[in-house]
Amino acid sequence: MKNSDSIRKLIRQASAKLAEHGIISPERNARMLMAHAMSMPEWKISMHQGLPTEGQYETFQHLIQRRSQREPIQHLIGSIGFHDLEVRVSRAALIPRPETELLVETALEQIKESEQDRDSIKLLDMGTGTGCIALSMARALPKATVWCADISKSAITLAHGNARHLGLEDQLHFVQSDLWKAFEGKEIQWNGILSNPPYIPTQEIQKLQPEVRDHDPILALDGGTDGLVYYRALAIEAPKWLSNDGFLCLECGKNQAEPIIKLFKKASWFAEKVVRDYNNIQRVVVFRRE
Ligand code: GLN
């Protein structure tokens, strides 16, 4: 490859290299990285007549090299579209997944149904990561206040940066906390608690795609031996922090909804709603107190 090659040819060659390294949708990846290297929207790339500059060419080659080593495309580009926001990502937190948009939609429906959004509703995003859930809720509910908690300081810094960048800082509070530890002794209750906790069983982590296994923080993935440790903790600890009419909205992994519903029942919750994702997997569960 050389920088006098046309963009089309460079993308074709890069795409072949990515395919050799097992990247799914190699051409789309190559196009996205070319667009990023040339600071252009992706749709313009296929029509662009000019050649990349020397610098843009070097950047593109470097990005393709990193992608072929299975660095996630989102880390190379630095952000991802989530719900109706552009969220910055880094190694500090889990890359937001499209399934999690379903959690946001489900929580919004709960609030609409109860007409609570007219008042100043208080929400908590437990294990906020990039802040994608909290930020989307805040954007959709301009009168809401959303607390973001995460055990990881670097995740909190990332989420806070996202809030600033998106102009949502006024609606959000950031707290570094291992579950509710940092809130102990405080008189606060939320109308809704949302969480996409780590839910991969420890022994499954090695089997994940390298993009996930080697680049998402282990803290954000590891849900203990059966993947359910955080659900057990939430079932026990959340009641204290939830107002009487409040709801808990949780994302879960494949085949986990049933055991989770069972363990929540034991702790006097009932599952009000179970939502399936586009792969027909039971992905989001809404709980309330019995
Ligand atoms: N709340 C963040 C997300 O949904 C992080 C979740 C996590 O780290 N398990 O993307």
Coordinates of C-alpha atoms and ligand atoms in Angstrom, one line a residue:
M1 CA 0.0 0.0 0.0
K2 CA 1.1 3.6 -0.6
N3 CA -0.5 6.9 -0.1
S4 CA -0.9 7.5 -3.9
D5 CA -3.4 4.7 -4.0
S6 CA -7.0 5.7 -4.2
I7 CA -9.1 5.6 -1.1
R8 CA -11.2 2.8 -2.6
K9 CA -8.0 0.7 -3.2
L10 CA -6.6 1.4 0.3
I11 CA -9.9 0.3 1.9
R12 CA -10.0 -2.8 -0.2
Q13 CA -6.5 -3.8 0.8
A14 CA -7.0 -3.0 4.4
S15 CA -10.3 -4.9 4.4
A16 CA -8.5 -8.0 3.1
K17 CA -5.9 -7.7 5.9
L18 CA -8.6 -7.3 8.6
A19 CA -10.4 -10.3 7.2
E20 CA -7.3 -12.4 7.5
H21 CA -7.2 -11.5 11.2
G22 CA -10.8 -12.7 11.7
I23 CA -12.5 -9.3 11.9
I24 CA -16.2 -9.5 11.2
S25 CA -17.4 -6.8 8.6
P26 CA -13.8 -6.0 7.6
E27 CA -14.8 -3.6 4.9
R28 CA -17.1 -1.5 7.2
N29 CA -14.2 -1.5 9.7
A30 CA -11.7 -0.3 7.1
R31 CA -14.2 2.4 5.9
M32 CA -14.8 3.6 9.4
L33 CA -11.1 3.9 10.2
M34 CA -10.4 5.7 6.9
A35 CA -13.2 8.1 7.7
H36 CA -11.6 8.6 11.2
A37 CA -8.1 9.1 9.8
M38 CA -9.4 11.7 7.3
S39 CA -11.7 13.4 9.8
M40 CA -14.7 12.9 7.5
P41 CA -18.1 11.4 8.0
E42 CA -18.2 7.8 6.9
W43 CA -20.8 8.4 4.2
K44 CA -18.5 10.8 2.4
I45 CA -15.6 8.4 2.1
S46 CA -16.9 6.3 -0.8
M47 CA -17.5 9.4 -2.9
H48 CA -14.4 11.3 -2.0
Q49 CA -12.2 11.9 -5.0
G50 CA -8.9 13.1 -3.5
L51 CA -6.1 11.1 -2.0
P52 CA -5.3 10.9 1.7
T53 CA -2.4 13.1 2.8
E54 CA 0.8 11.4 3.9
G55 CA -0.2 12.0 7.5
Q56 CA -3.7 10.6 7.0
Y57 CA -2.3 7.6 5.2
E58 CA 0.1 6.9 8.1
T59 CA -2.7 7.2 10.6
F60 CA -4.9 4.9 8.6
Q61 CA -2.2 2.2 8.4
H62 CA -1.6 2.5 12.1
L63 CA -5.3 2.1 12.9
I64 CA -5.6 -0.9 10.6
Q65 CA -2.6 -2.5 12.3
R66 CA -4.1 -2.0 15.7
R67 CA -7.5 -3.2 14.6
S68 CA -5.9 -6.4 13.1
Q69 CA -4.5 -7.0 16.6
R70 CA -8.2 -7.0 17.7
E71 CA -8.3 -3.6 19.4
P72 CA -12.0 -2.7 19.4
I73 CA -13.0 -0.3 16.7
Q74 CA -14.7 1.9 19.3
H75 CA -11.4 2.4 21.2
L76 CA -9.7 3.4 17.9
I77 CA -12.4 5.9 17.0
G78 CA -12.8 7.0 20.6
S79 CA -16.6 7.1 20.8
I80 CA -19.8 5.3 20.0
G81 CA -23.4 6.2 19.3
F82 CA -25.6 5.1 22.1
H83 CA -29.4 5.9 22.2
D84 CA -29.4 9.4 20.9
L85 CA -25.9 10.4 22.2
E86 CA -22.3 10.1 21.1
V87 CA -20.5 8.7 24.1
R88 CA -16.7 8.7 24.6
V89 CA -15.1 5.4 25.4
S90 CA -11.8 4.2 26.7
R91 CA -10.2 1.3 28.4
A92 CA -11.6 2.7 31.7
A93 CA -15.1 1.3 31.1
L94 CA -17.1 -1.2 29.2
I95 CA -18.0 -0.2 25.6
P96 CA -21.7 0.4 25.6
R97 CA -23.7 -2.4 23.9
P98 CA -26.8 -1.9 21.8
E99 CA -28.7 -4.2 24.1
T100 CA -28.3 -1.6 26.9
E101 CA -30.3 0.8 24.8
L102 CA -33.2 -1.5 25.5
L103 CA -32.7 -1.0 29.3
V104 CA -32.9 2.8 28.7
E105 CA -36.1 2.4 26.7
T106 CA -37.6 0.1 29.3
A107 CA -36.8 2.4 32.1
L108 CA -38.2 5.4 30.2
E109 CA -41.5 3.5 29.6
Q110 CA -41.8 2.8 33.4
I111 CA -41.4 6.4 34.1
K112 CA -43.9 7.5 31.4
E113 CA -46.4 5.0 32.6
S114 CA -46.3 6.2 36.2
E115 CA -46.2 9.9 34.9
Q116 CA -43.4 10.5 37.4
D117 CA -41.4 12.4 34.7
R118 CA -43.5 15.5 35.3
D119 CA -41.9 15.8 38.7
S120 CA -38.3 15.9 39.5
I121 CA -37.6 12.2 39.4
K122 CA -34.4 10.9 41.0
L123 CA -32.6 8.0 39.4
L124 CA -29.4 6.0 40.2
D125 CA -27.2 4.2 37.6
M126 CA -25.3 1.6 39.6
G127 CA -22.0 0.7 37.8
T128 CA -22.2 3.6 35.4
G129 CA -19.1 2.8 33.3
T130 CA -19.1 5.4 30.5
G131 CA -22.2 6.8 32.0
C132 CA -24.2 5.8 28.9
I133 CA -27.4 4.8 30.8
A134 CA -27.4 7.8 33.1
L135 CA -26.6 10.2 30.3
S136 CA -29.4 8.9 28.1
M137 CA -31.9 9.1 30.9
A138 CA -30.9 12.6 31.7
R139 CA -31.2 13.7 28.1
A140 CA -34.6 12.1 27.7
L141 CA -35.9 13.5 31.1
P142 CA -34.7 17.1 31.4
K143 CA -36.2 17.5 34.9
A144 CA -34.6 14.3 36.2
T145 CA -31.5 14.1 38.4
V146 CA -29.3 11.1 37.9
W147 CA -26.7 9.7 40.3
C148 CA -23.9 7.7 38.7
A149 CA -22.0 5.3 40.9
D150 CA -19.1 3.1 40.0
I151 CA -16.3 1.4 42.0
S152 CA -13.8 2.5 39.4
K153 CA -12.3 6.0 39.7
S154 CA -11.3 6.1 36.1
A155 CA -14.8 5.1 35.0
I156 CA -16.2 8.0 37.1
T157 CA -13.7 10.4 35.5
L158 CA -14.8 9.1 32.0
A159 CA -18.5 9.4 32.8
H160 CA -18.1 12.8 34.2
G161 CA -16.1 13.9 31.1
N162 CA -19.0 12.6 29.0
A163 CA -21.5 14.6 31.0
R164 CA -19.5 17.8 30.6
H165 CA -19.0 17.2 26.9
L166 CA -22.7 16.5 26.3
G167 CA -23.8 19.5 28.5
L168 CA -25.6 17.3 31.0
E169 CA -23.5 18.0 34.0
D170 CA -26.2 19.9 35.8
Q171 CA -28.5 16.9 36.0
L172 CA -25.9 14.4 37.2
H173 CA -24.0 13.5 40.3
F174 CA -20.9 11.3 40.3
V175 CA -19.9 9.1 43.2
Q176 CA -17.1 6.6 43.3
S177 CA -18.6 3.8 45.4
D178 CA -18.5 0.0 45.8
L179 CA -22.3 -0.5 45.4
W180 CA -23.8 1.7 48.1
K181 CA -20.8 1.9 50.5
A182 CA -20.2 5.6 49.8
F183 CA -23.9 6.4 50.5
E184 CA -24.0 4.7 53.9
G185 CA -25.5 7.1 56.5
K186 CA -27.0 9.4 53.8
E187 CA -30.8 10.1 53.7
I188 CA -31.4 9.4 50.1
Q189 CA -33.8 7.2 48.1
W190 CA -34.3 6.9 44.4
N191 CA -37.4 6.5 42.3
G192 CA -35.6 4.2 39.9
I193 CA -32.4 2.3 40.1
L194 CA -30.9 1.1 36.8
S195 CA -28.0 -1.2 36.4
N196 CA -26.2 -3.3 33.8
P197 CA -23.9 -5.1 36.3
P198 CA -21.0 -7.4 35.3
Y199 CA -22.7 -10.7 34.5
I200 CA -20.2 -13.0 32.8
P201 CA -19.4 -16.1 34.8
T202 CA -15.7 -16.0 35.7
Q203 CA -14.8 -19.1 33.8
E204 CA -16.5 -17.9 30.6
I205 CA -14.3 -14.8 30.3
Q206 CA -11.4 -16.6 28.6
K207 CA -13.8 -17.7 25.8
L208 CA -14.9 -14.2 24.9
Q209 CA -13.8 -12.4 21.7
P210 CA -10.3 -10.8 22.2
E211 CA -11.9 -7.3 21.7
V212 CA -13.9 -7.9 24.9
R213 CA -11.6 -10.2 26.8
D214 CA -8.5 -8.1 26.4
H215 CA -9.9 -4.6 26.2
D216 CA -13.1 -4.2 28.3
P217 CA -12.1 -3.9 32.0
I218 CA -12.4 -7.2 33.8
L219 CA -14.2 -5.4 36.7
A220 CA -17.0 -4.6 34.2
L221 CA -17.4 -8.2 33.0
D222 CA -16.8 -10.6 35.9
G223 CA -20.0 -11.6 37.6
G224 CA -18.4 -14.3 39.8
T225 CA -18.7 -18.1 39.5
D226 CA -22.3 -18.2 38.2
G227 CA -22.4 -14.6 36.9
L228 CA -25.0 -13.6 39.5
V229 CA -23.1 -12.1 42.4
Y230 CA -24.1 -8.5 41.7
Y231 CA -27.8 -9.5 41.3
R232 CA -27.7 -11.2 44.7
A233 CA -26.2 -8.0 46.2
L234 CA -28.7 -5.8 44.4
A235 CA -31.7 -7.9 45.6
I236 CA -30.5 -7.5 49.2
E237 CA -29.3 -4.0 49.2
A238 CA -31.5 -2.1 46.8
P239 CA -34.7 -2.0 48.9
K240 CA -33.2 0.4 51.4
W241 CA -32.4 2.8 48.6
L242 CA -35.6 2.6 46.6
S243 CA -38.7 4.7 47.3
N244 CA -41.9 2.7 47.9
D245 CA -43.2 3.2 44.4
G246 CA -39.8 2.8 42.9
F247 CA -38.6 0.3 40.3
L248 CA -35.4 -1.5 39.6
C249 CA -34.4 -2.1 36.0
L250 CA -31.7 -4.6 35.3
E251 CA -29.9 -5.9 32.2
C252 CA -28.9 -9.5 32.3
G253 CA -27.1 -12.2 30.2
K254 CA -28.4 -15.1 28.1
N255 CA -30.4 -17.6 30.2
Q256 CA -30.0 -15.5 33.4
A257 CA -33.4 -13.8 33.6
E258 CA -35.1 -16.9 35.1
P259 CA -32.6 -17.6 37.9
I260 CA -32.4 -13.8 38.6
I261 CA -36.2 -13.6 38.9
K262 CA -36.1 -16.5 41.3
L263 CA -33.5 -15.0 43.5
F264 CA -35.3 -11.6 43.6
K265 CA -38.6 -13.4 44.5
K266 CA -36.8 -14.8 47.5
A267 CA -35.9 -11.3 48.6
S268 CA -39.6 -10.1 48.2
W269 CA -39.4 -8.5 44.8
F270 CA -41.7 -9.3 41.8
A271 CA -40.8 -9.1 38.1
E272 CA -43.2 -6.6 36.6
K273 CA -41.8 -6.9 33.1
V274 CA -39.3 -8.9 31.1
V275 CA -38.1 -7.5 27.8
R276 CA -36.5 -9.6 25.0
D277 CA -33.8 -8.2 22.8
Y278 CA -33.6 -8.6 19.0
N279 CA -32.1 -12.0 19.4
N280 CA -35.1 -13.0 21.4
I281 CA -33.0 -13.2 24.6
Q282 CA -34.7 -12.1 27.8
R283 CA -32.4 -9.1 28.4
V284 CA -34.1 -6.6 30.7
V285 CA -36.1 -7.2 33.8
V286 CA -38.1 -4.6 35.8
F287 CA -38.6 -5.4 39.5
R288 CA -40.7 -3.8 42.1
R289 CA -41.2 -4.6 45.8
E290 CA -44.0 -7.0 46.8
Ligands
GLN1 N1 -23.4 0.9 32.8 C1 -22.4 0.7 31.8 C2 -23.0 0.1 30.5 O1 -24.1 -0.4 30.5 C3 -21.3 -0.2 32.3 C4 -21.8 -1.6 32.7 C5 -20.7 -2.5 33.2 O2 -19.5 -2.1 33.3 N2 -21.0 -3.7 33.5 O3 -22.4 0.1 29.5

